[in-house]
Short mmCIF file of C-alpha atoms in Angstrom, two decimals:
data_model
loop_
_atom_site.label_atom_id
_atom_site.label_comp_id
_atom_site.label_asym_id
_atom_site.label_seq_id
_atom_site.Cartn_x
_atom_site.Cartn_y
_atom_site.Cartn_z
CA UNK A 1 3.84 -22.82 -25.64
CA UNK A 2 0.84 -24.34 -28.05
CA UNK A 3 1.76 -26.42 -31.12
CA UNK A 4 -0.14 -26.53 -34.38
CA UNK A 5 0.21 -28.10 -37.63
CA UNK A 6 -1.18 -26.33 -40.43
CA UNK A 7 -0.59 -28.27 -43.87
CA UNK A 8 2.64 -30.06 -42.58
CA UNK A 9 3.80 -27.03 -40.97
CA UNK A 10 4.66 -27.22 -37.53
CA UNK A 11 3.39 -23.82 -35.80
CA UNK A 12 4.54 -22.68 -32.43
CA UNK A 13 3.10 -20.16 -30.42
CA UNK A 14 5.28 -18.56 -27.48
CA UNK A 15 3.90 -17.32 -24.68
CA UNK A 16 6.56 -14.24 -23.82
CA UNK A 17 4.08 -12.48 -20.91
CA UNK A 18 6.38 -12.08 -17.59
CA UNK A 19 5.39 -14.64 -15.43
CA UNK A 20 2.21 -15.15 -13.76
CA UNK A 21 1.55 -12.19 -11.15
CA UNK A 22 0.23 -14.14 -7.87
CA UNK A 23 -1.15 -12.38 -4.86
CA UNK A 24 -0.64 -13.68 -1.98
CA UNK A 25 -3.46 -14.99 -0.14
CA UNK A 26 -4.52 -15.97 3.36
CA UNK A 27 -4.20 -19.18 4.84
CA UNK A 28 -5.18 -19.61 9.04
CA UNK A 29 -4.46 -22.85 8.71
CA UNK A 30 -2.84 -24.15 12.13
CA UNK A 31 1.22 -24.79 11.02
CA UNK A 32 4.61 -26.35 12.96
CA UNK A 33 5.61 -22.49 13.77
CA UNK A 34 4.53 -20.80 16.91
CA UNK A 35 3.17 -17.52 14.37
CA UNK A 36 0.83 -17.16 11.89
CA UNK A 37 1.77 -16.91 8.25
CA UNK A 38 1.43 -13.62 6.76
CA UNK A 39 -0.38 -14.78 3.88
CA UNK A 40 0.34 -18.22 2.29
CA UNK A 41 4.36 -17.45 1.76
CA UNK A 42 4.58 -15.12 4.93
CA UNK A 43 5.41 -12.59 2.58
CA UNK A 44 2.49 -10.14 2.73
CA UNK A 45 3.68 -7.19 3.87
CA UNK A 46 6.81 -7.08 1.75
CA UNK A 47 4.24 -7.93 -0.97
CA UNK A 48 2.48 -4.98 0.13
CA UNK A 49 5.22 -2.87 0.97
CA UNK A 50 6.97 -3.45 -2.51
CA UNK A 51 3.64 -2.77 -4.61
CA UNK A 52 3.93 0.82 -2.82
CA UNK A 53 6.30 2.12 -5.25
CA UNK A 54 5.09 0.21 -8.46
CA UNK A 55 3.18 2.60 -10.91
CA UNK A 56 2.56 6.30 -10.61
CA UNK A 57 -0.74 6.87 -9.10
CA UNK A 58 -0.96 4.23 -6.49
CA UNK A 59 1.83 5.80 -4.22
CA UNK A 60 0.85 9.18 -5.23
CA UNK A 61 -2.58 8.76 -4.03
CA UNK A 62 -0.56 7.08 -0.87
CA UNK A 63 0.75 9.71 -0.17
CA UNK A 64 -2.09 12.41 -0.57
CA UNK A 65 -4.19 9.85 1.96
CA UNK A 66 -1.44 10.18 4.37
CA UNK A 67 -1.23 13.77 4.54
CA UNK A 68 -5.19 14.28 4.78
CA UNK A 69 -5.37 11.40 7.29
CA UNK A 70 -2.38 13.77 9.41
CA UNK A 71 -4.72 16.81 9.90
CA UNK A 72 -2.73 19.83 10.73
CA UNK A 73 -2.16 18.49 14.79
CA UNK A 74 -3.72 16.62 17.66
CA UNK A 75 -4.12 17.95 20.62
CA UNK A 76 -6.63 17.57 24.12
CA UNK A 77 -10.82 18.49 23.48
CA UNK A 78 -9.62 20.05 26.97
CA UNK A 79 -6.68 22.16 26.86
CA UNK A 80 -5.06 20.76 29.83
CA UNK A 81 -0.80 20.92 30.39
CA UNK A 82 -0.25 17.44 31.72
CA UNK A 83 -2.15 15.75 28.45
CA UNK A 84 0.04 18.53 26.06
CA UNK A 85 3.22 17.59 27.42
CA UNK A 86 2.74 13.72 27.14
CA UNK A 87 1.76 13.85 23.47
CA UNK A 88 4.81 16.38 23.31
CA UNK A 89 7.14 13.79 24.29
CA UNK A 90 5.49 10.87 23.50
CA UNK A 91 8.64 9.10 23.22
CA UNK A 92 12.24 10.04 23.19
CA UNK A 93 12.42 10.77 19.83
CA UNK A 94 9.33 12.04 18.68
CA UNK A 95 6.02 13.54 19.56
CA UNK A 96 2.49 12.40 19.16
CA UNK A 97 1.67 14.29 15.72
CA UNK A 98 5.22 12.80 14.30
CA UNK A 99 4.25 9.21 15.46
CA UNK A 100 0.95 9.51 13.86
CA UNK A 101 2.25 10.15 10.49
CA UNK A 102 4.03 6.58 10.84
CA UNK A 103 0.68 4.92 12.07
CA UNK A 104 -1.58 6.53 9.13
CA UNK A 105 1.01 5.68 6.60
CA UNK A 106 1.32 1.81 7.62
CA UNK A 107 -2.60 1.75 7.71
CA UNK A 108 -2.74 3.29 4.55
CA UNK A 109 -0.28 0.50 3.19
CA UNK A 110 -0.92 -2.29 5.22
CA UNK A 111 -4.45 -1.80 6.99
CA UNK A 112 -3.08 -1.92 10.28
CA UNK A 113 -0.25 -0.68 12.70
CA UNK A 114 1.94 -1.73 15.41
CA UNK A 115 2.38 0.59 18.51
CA UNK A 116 5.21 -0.52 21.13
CA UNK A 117 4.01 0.81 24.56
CA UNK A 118 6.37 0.85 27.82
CA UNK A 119 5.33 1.02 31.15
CA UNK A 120 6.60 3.05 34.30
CA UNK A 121 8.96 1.24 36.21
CA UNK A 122 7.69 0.41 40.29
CA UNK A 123 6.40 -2.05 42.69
CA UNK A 124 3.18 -4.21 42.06
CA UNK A 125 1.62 -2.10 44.71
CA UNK A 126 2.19 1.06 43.14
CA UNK A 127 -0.31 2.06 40.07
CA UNK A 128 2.11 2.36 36.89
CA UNK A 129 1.25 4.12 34.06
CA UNK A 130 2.66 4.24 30.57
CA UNK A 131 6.29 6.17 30.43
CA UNK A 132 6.76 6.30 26.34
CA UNK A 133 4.87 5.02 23.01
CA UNK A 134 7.34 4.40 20.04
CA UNK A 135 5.63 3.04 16.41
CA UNK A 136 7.54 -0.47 15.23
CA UNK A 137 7.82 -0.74 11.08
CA UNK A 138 5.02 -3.30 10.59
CA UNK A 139 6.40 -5.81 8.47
CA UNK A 140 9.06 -7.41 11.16
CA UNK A 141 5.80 -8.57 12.95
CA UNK A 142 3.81 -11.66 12.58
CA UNK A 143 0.97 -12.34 14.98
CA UNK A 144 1.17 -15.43 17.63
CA UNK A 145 -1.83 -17.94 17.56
CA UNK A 146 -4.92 -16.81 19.67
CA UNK A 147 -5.64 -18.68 22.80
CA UNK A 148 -9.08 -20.38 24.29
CA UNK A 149 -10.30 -17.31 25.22
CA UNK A 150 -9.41 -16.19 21.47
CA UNK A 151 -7.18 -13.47 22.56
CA UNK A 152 -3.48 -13.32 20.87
CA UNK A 153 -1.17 -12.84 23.88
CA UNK A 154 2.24 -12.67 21.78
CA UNK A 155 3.95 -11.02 18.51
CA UNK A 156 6.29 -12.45 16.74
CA UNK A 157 9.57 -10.28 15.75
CA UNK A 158 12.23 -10.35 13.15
CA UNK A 159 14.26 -7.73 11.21
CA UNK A 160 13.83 -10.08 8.05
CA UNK A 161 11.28 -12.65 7.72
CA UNK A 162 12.66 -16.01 5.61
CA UNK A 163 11.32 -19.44 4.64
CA UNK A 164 12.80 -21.09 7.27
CA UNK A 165 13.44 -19.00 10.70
CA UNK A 166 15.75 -20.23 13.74
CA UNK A 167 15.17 -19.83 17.13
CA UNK A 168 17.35 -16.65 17.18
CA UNK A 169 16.00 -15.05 14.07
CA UNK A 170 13.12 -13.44 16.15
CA UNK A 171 12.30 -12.17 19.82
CA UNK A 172 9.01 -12.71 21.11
CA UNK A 173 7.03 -9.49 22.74
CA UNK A 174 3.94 -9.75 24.39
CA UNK A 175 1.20 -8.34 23.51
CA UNK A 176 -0.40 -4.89 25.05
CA UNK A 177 -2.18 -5.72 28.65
CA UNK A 178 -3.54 -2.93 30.89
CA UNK A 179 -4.49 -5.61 33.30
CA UNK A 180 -1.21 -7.59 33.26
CA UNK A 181 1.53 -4.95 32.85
CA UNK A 182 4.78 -6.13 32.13
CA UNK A 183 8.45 -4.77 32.22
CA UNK A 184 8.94 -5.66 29.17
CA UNK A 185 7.05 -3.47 26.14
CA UNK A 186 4.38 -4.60 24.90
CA UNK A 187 2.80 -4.63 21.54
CA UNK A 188 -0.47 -2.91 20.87
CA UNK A 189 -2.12 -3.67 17.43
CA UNK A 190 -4.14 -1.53 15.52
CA UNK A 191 -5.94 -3.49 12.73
CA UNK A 192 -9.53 -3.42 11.26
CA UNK A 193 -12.09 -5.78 10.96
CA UNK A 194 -11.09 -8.67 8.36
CA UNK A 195 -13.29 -11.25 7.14
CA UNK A 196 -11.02 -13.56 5.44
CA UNK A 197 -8.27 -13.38 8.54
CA UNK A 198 -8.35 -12.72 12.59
CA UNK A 199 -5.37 -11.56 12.35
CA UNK A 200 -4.05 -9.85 9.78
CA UNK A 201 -6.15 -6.82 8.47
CA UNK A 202 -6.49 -5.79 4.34
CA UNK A 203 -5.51 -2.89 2.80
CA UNK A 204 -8.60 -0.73 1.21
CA UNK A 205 -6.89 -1.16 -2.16
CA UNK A 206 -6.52 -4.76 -2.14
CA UNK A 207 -8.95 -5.40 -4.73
CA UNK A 208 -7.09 -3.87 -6.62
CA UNK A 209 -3.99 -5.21 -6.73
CA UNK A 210 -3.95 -6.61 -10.20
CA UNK A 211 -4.49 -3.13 -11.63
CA UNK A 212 -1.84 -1.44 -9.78
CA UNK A 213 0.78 -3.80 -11.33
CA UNK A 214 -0.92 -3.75 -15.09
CA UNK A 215 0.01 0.17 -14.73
CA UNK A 216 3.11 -0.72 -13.66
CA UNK A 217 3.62 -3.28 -16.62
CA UNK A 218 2.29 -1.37 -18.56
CA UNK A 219 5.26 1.47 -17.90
CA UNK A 220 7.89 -1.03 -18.55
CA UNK A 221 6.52 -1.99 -21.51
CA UNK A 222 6.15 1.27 -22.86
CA UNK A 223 9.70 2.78 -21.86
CA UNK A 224 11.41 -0.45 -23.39
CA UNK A 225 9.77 -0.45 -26.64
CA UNK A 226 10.73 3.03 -26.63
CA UNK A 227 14.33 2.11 -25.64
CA UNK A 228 14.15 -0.33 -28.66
CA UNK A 229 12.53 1.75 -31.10
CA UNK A 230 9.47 0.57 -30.76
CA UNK A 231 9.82 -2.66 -32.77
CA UNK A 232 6.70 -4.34 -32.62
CA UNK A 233 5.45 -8.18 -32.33
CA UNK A 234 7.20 -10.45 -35.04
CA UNK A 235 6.40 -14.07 -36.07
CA UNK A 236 9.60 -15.70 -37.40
CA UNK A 237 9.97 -18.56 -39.95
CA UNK A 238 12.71 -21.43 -39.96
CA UNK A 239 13.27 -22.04 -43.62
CA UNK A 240 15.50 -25.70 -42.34
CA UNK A 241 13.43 -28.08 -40.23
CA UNK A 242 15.62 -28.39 -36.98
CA UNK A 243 17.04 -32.51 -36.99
CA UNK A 244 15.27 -33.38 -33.85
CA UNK A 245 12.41 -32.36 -31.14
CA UNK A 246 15.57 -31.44 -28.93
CA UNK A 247 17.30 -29.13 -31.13
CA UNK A 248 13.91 -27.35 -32.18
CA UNK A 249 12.97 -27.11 -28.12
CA UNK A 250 16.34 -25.49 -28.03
CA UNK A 251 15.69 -22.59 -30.65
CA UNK A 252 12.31 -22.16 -29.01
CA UNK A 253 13.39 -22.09 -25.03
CA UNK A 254 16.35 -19.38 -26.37
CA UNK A 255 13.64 -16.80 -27.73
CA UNK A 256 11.20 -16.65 -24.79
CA UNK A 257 14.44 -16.42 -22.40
CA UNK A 258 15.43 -13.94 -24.01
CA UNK A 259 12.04 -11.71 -24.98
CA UNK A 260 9.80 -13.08 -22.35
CA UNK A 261 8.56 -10.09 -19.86
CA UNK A 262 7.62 -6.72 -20.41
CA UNK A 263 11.32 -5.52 -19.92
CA UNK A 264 12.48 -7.26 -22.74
CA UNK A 265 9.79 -5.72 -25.15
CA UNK A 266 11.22 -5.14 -28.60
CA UNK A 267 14.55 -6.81 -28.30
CA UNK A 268 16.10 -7.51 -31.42
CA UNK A 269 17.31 -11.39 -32.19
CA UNK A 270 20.38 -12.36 -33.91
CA UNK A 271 20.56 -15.48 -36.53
CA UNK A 272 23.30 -17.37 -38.03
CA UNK A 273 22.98 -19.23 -41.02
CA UNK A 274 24.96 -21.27 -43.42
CA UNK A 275 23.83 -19.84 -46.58
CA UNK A 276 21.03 -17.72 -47.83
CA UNK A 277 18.47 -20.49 -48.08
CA UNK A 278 18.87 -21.47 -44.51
CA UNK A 279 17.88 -17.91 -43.30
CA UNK A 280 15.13 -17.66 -41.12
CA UNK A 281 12.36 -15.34 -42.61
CA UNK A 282 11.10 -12.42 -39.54
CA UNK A 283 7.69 -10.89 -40.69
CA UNK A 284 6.72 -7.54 -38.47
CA UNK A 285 2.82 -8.15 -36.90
CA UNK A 286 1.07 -5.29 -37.84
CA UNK A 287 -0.37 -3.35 -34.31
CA UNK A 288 -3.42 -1.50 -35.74
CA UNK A 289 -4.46 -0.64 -32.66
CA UNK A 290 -1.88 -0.90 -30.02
CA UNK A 291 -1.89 2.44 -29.15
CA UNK A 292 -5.77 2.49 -28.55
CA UNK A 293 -5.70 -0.89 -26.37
CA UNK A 294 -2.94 0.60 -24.08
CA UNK A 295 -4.94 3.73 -23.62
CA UNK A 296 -7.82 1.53 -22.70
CA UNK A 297 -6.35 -0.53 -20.54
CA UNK A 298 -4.59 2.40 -18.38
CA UNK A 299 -7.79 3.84 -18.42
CA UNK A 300 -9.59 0.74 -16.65
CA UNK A 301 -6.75 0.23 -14.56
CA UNK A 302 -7.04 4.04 -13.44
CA UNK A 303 -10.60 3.70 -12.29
CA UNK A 304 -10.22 0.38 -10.57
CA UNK A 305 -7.20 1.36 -8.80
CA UNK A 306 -9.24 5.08 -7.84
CA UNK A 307 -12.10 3.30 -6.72
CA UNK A 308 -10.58 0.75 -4.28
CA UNK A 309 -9.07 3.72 -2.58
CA UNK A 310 -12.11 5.69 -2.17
CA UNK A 311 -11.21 8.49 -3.91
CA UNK A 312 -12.37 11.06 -6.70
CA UNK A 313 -10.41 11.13 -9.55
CA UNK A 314 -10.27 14.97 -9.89
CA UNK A 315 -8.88 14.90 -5.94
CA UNK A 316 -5.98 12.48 -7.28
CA UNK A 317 -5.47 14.80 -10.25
CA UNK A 318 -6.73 12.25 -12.59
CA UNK A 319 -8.54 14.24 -15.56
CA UNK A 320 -11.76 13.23 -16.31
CA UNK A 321 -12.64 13.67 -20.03
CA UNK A 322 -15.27 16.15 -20.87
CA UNK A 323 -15.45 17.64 -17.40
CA UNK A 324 -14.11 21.28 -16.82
CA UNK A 325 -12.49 20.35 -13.48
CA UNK A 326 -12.90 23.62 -11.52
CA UNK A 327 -11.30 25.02 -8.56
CA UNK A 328 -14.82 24.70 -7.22
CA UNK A 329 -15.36 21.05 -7.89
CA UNK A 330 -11.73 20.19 -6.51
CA UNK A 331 -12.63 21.77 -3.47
CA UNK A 332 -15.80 20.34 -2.84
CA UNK A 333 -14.81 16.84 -3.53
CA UNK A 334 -11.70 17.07 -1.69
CA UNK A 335 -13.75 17.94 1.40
CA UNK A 336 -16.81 14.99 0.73
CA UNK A 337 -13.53 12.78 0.63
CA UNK A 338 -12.15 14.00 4.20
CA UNK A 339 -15.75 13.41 5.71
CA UNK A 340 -16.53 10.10 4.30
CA UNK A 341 -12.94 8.54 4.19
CA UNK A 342 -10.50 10.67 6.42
CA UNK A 343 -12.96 11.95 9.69
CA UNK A 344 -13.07 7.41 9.76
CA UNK A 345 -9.46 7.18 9.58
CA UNK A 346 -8.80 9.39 12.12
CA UNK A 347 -11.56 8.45 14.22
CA UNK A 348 -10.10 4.97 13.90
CA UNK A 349 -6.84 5.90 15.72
CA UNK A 350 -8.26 8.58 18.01
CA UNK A 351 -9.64 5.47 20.11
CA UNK A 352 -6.14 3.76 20.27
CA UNK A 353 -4.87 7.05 21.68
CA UNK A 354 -7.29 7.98 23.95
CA UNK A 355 -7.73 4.26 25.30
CA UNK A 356 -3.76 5.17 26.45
CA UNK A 357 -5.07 8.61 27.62
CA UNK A 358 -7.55 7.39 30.03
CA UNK A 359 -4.93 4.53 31.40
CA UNK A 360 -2.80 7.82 32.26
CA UNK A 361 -5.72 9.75 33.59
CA UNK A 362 -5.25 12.35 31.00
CA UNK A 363 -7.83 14.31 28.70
CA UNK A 364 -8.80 12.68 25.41
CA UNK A 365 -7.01 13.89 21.99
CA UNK A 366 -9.13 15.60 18.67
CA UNK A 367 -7.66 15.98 15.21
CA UNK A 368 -7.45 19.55 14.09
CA UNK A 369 -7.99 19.87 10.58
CA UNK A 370 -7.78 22.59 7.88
CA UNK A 371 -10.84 24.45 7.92
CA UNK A 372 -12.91 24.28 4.31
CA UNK A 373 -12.11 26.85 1.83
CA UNK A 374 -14.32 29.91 1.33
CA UNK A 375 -13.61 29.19 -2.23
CA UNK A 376 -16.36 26.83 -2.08
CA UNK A 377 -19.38 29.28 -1.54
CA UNK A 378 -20.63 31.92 -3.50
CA UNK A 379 -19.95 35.51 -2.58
CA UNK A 380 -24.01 35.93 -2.05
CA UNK A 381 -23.69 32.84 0.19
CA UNK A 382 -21.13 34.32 2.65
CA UNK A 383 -22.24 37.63 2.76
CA UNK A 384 -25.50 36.60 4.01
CA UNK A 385 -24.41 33.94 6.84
CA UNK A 386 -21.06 35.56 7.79
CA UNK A 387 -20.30 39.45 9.34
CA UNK A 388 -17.84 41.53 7.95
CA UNK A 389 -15.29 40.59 10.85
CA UNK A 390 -15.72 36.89 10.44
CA UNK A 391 -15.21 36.91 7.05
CA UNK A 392 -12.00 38.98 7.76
CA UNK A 393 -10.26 36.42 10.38
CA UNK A 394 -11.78 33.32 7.90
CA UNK A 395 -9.20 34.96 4.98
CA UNK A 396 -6.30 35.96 7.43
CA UNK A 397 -6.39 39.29 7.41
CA UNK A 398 -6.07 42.16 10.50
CA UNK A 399 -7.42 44.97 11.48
CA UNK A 400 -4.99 47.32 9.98
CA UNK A 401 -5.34 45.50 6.18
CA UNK A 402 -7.85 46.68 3.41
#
């Protein structure tokens, strides 16, 4: 709140934005607990998980990431039975390709993944090998402290991660070991490269964090005006100076409680007086352009939030003004963002997986993806690179079909 006197006029201005949006940040910092803090409140991942439903777009374009990052299956480069029926039972629950959409969804949110991996039971004699592979939800772990040899050799677990943890809040799992195998399961962590943190990896959209909320403000904003018919700002005039500093605090502190945030946009306020003189004057601010600056600022927020993510607006069905947006185009784009985003997503995890295939002596694993659509060549092009019979099996069709 600022204060101004204008010709013996005291003149308040009220701050009624929602409060300050922080992002949480990274500290390494060496603390009294035996983990590492998930950002500076230990919070990130909830953070992170929670901004995954805020806004349209940004879990839309979650979720189209996800399903290109899937590919249609994963199987062996070699067909070989041993390697399909591992993947097909990868655990008890759920096989390889159904795991996988777990693992590409947490990297997509959180930048990483946590893989719990159990070992075949036997003698220290006796080579063991690993019995199942089961995906953990990402934001019960917390990473221990690395040692000398700057290797982590624990993870810290907890259903629900608070300020202040007891003993018996969490269970401590070690961390994966192919050279000190363990009866108990460990953890194996995928994570990329971060610069600001060892342990804890970044989402690709982090940059973008502020922008993903401002659509998501800007929402609320919109649907509450329009649940309170669209009143706009209003400046509002005491006619009786208030007897003290107190009593005019008072007046003050009940208007931003009760307008401050976007939810509360175009709440009415209710005055009593004692008499007509003593009624405070309201005078409607005039918002020229509202309309304009809201359309801007969705617009800004659009590309910011498109561009941390890597991908092309007319692939997230974002219109672009001006442009014609043809099949064509859609197709084409869509396939430049599988080579340059997806191909490294899934190359990513294809060395997690195989690094467990060659510990079982099995074959290594390939995505198989859709195949591009002929849609994206011109009939001249096809005819002269592709026979009559491969153009026939490329669109589906038999021997017995015209």
């Amino acid at each position: 709140m600022k204060k101004q006197t204008v010709n013996g006029t005291d003149v308040y201005t009220i701050e009624l934005s929602s409060e300050q949006y922080n992002i949480p940040f990274f500290s390494q910092n060496k603390n009294k607990n035996p983990w590492v803090n998930y950002g500076d409140d230990n919070q990130m991942p909830e953070f992170l998980l929670n901004l995954s439903t805020e806004s349209a777009l940004h879990p839309a374009i979650l979720d189209k990431k996800v399903l290109l990052d899937m590919g249609n299956d994963i199987i062996p480069v070699t067909p070989d039975e041993k390697t399909s029926n591992f993947i097909k039972n990868i655990n008890q629950y759920q096989n390889l390709y159904q795991l996988n959409e777990r693992v590409m969804r947490d990297l997509e949110v959180f930048g990483g993944s946590f893989l719990e991996v159990t070992w075949t039971k036997g003698a220290s004699n006796i080579k063991r090998t690993i019995a199942s592979v089961s995906h953990m939800p990402y934001q019960r772990f917390r990473s221990g402290w690395m040692d000398e040899n700057n290797i982590v050799n624990e993870y810290y677990y907890a259903e629900k991660w608070k300020r202040y943890m007891a003993y018996s809040d969490y269970t401590i799992k070690p961390a994966f070991n192919k050279d000190n195998i363990t009866d108990i399961p460990q953890i194996l962590y995928l994570k990329k490269y971060n610069v600001q943190s060892f342990y804890y990896p970044n989402p690709v959209y982090f940059g973008a964090i502020n922008d993903i909320n401002t659509l998501a403000e800007t929402s609320i904003f919109n649907n509450s005006n329009i649940k309170n018919s669209l009143n706009p700002g209003v400046y509002i005039i005491f006619k009786e100076v208030p007897k003290n500093k107190e009593e005019k605090d008072k007046i003050i502190e009940g208007l931003v409680r009760r307008h401050k945030g976007a939810k509360k946009a175009g709440n009415a306020t209710v005055f009593f007086a004692d008499g007509t003189n003593n009624v405070p004057e309201i005078k409607q601010i005039e918002a020229n352009k509202m309309h304009e600056l809201f359309k801007e600022l969705r617009n800004t927020s659009t590309s910011n939030v498109l561009i941390s993510h890597s991908m092309p607006r007319v692939v997230a069905g974002e219109e672009t003004q001006g442009a014609l947006g043809s099949q064509k185009e859609v197709l084409e784009q869509m396939e430049l963002f599988k080579q340059q985003y997806t191909s490294k997503q899934q190359n990513f995890v294809l060395q997690y997986y195989n690094m467990l295939m060659e510990i079982n002596g099995l074959q290594p694993l390939q995505f198989v993806n859709e195949k591009p659509s002929l849609r994206m060549y011109s009939e001249q092009f096809l005819q002269a690179t592709m026979t009559r019979e491969e153009l026939r099996t490329m669109m589906g069709l038999t021997n017995n079909q015209q």
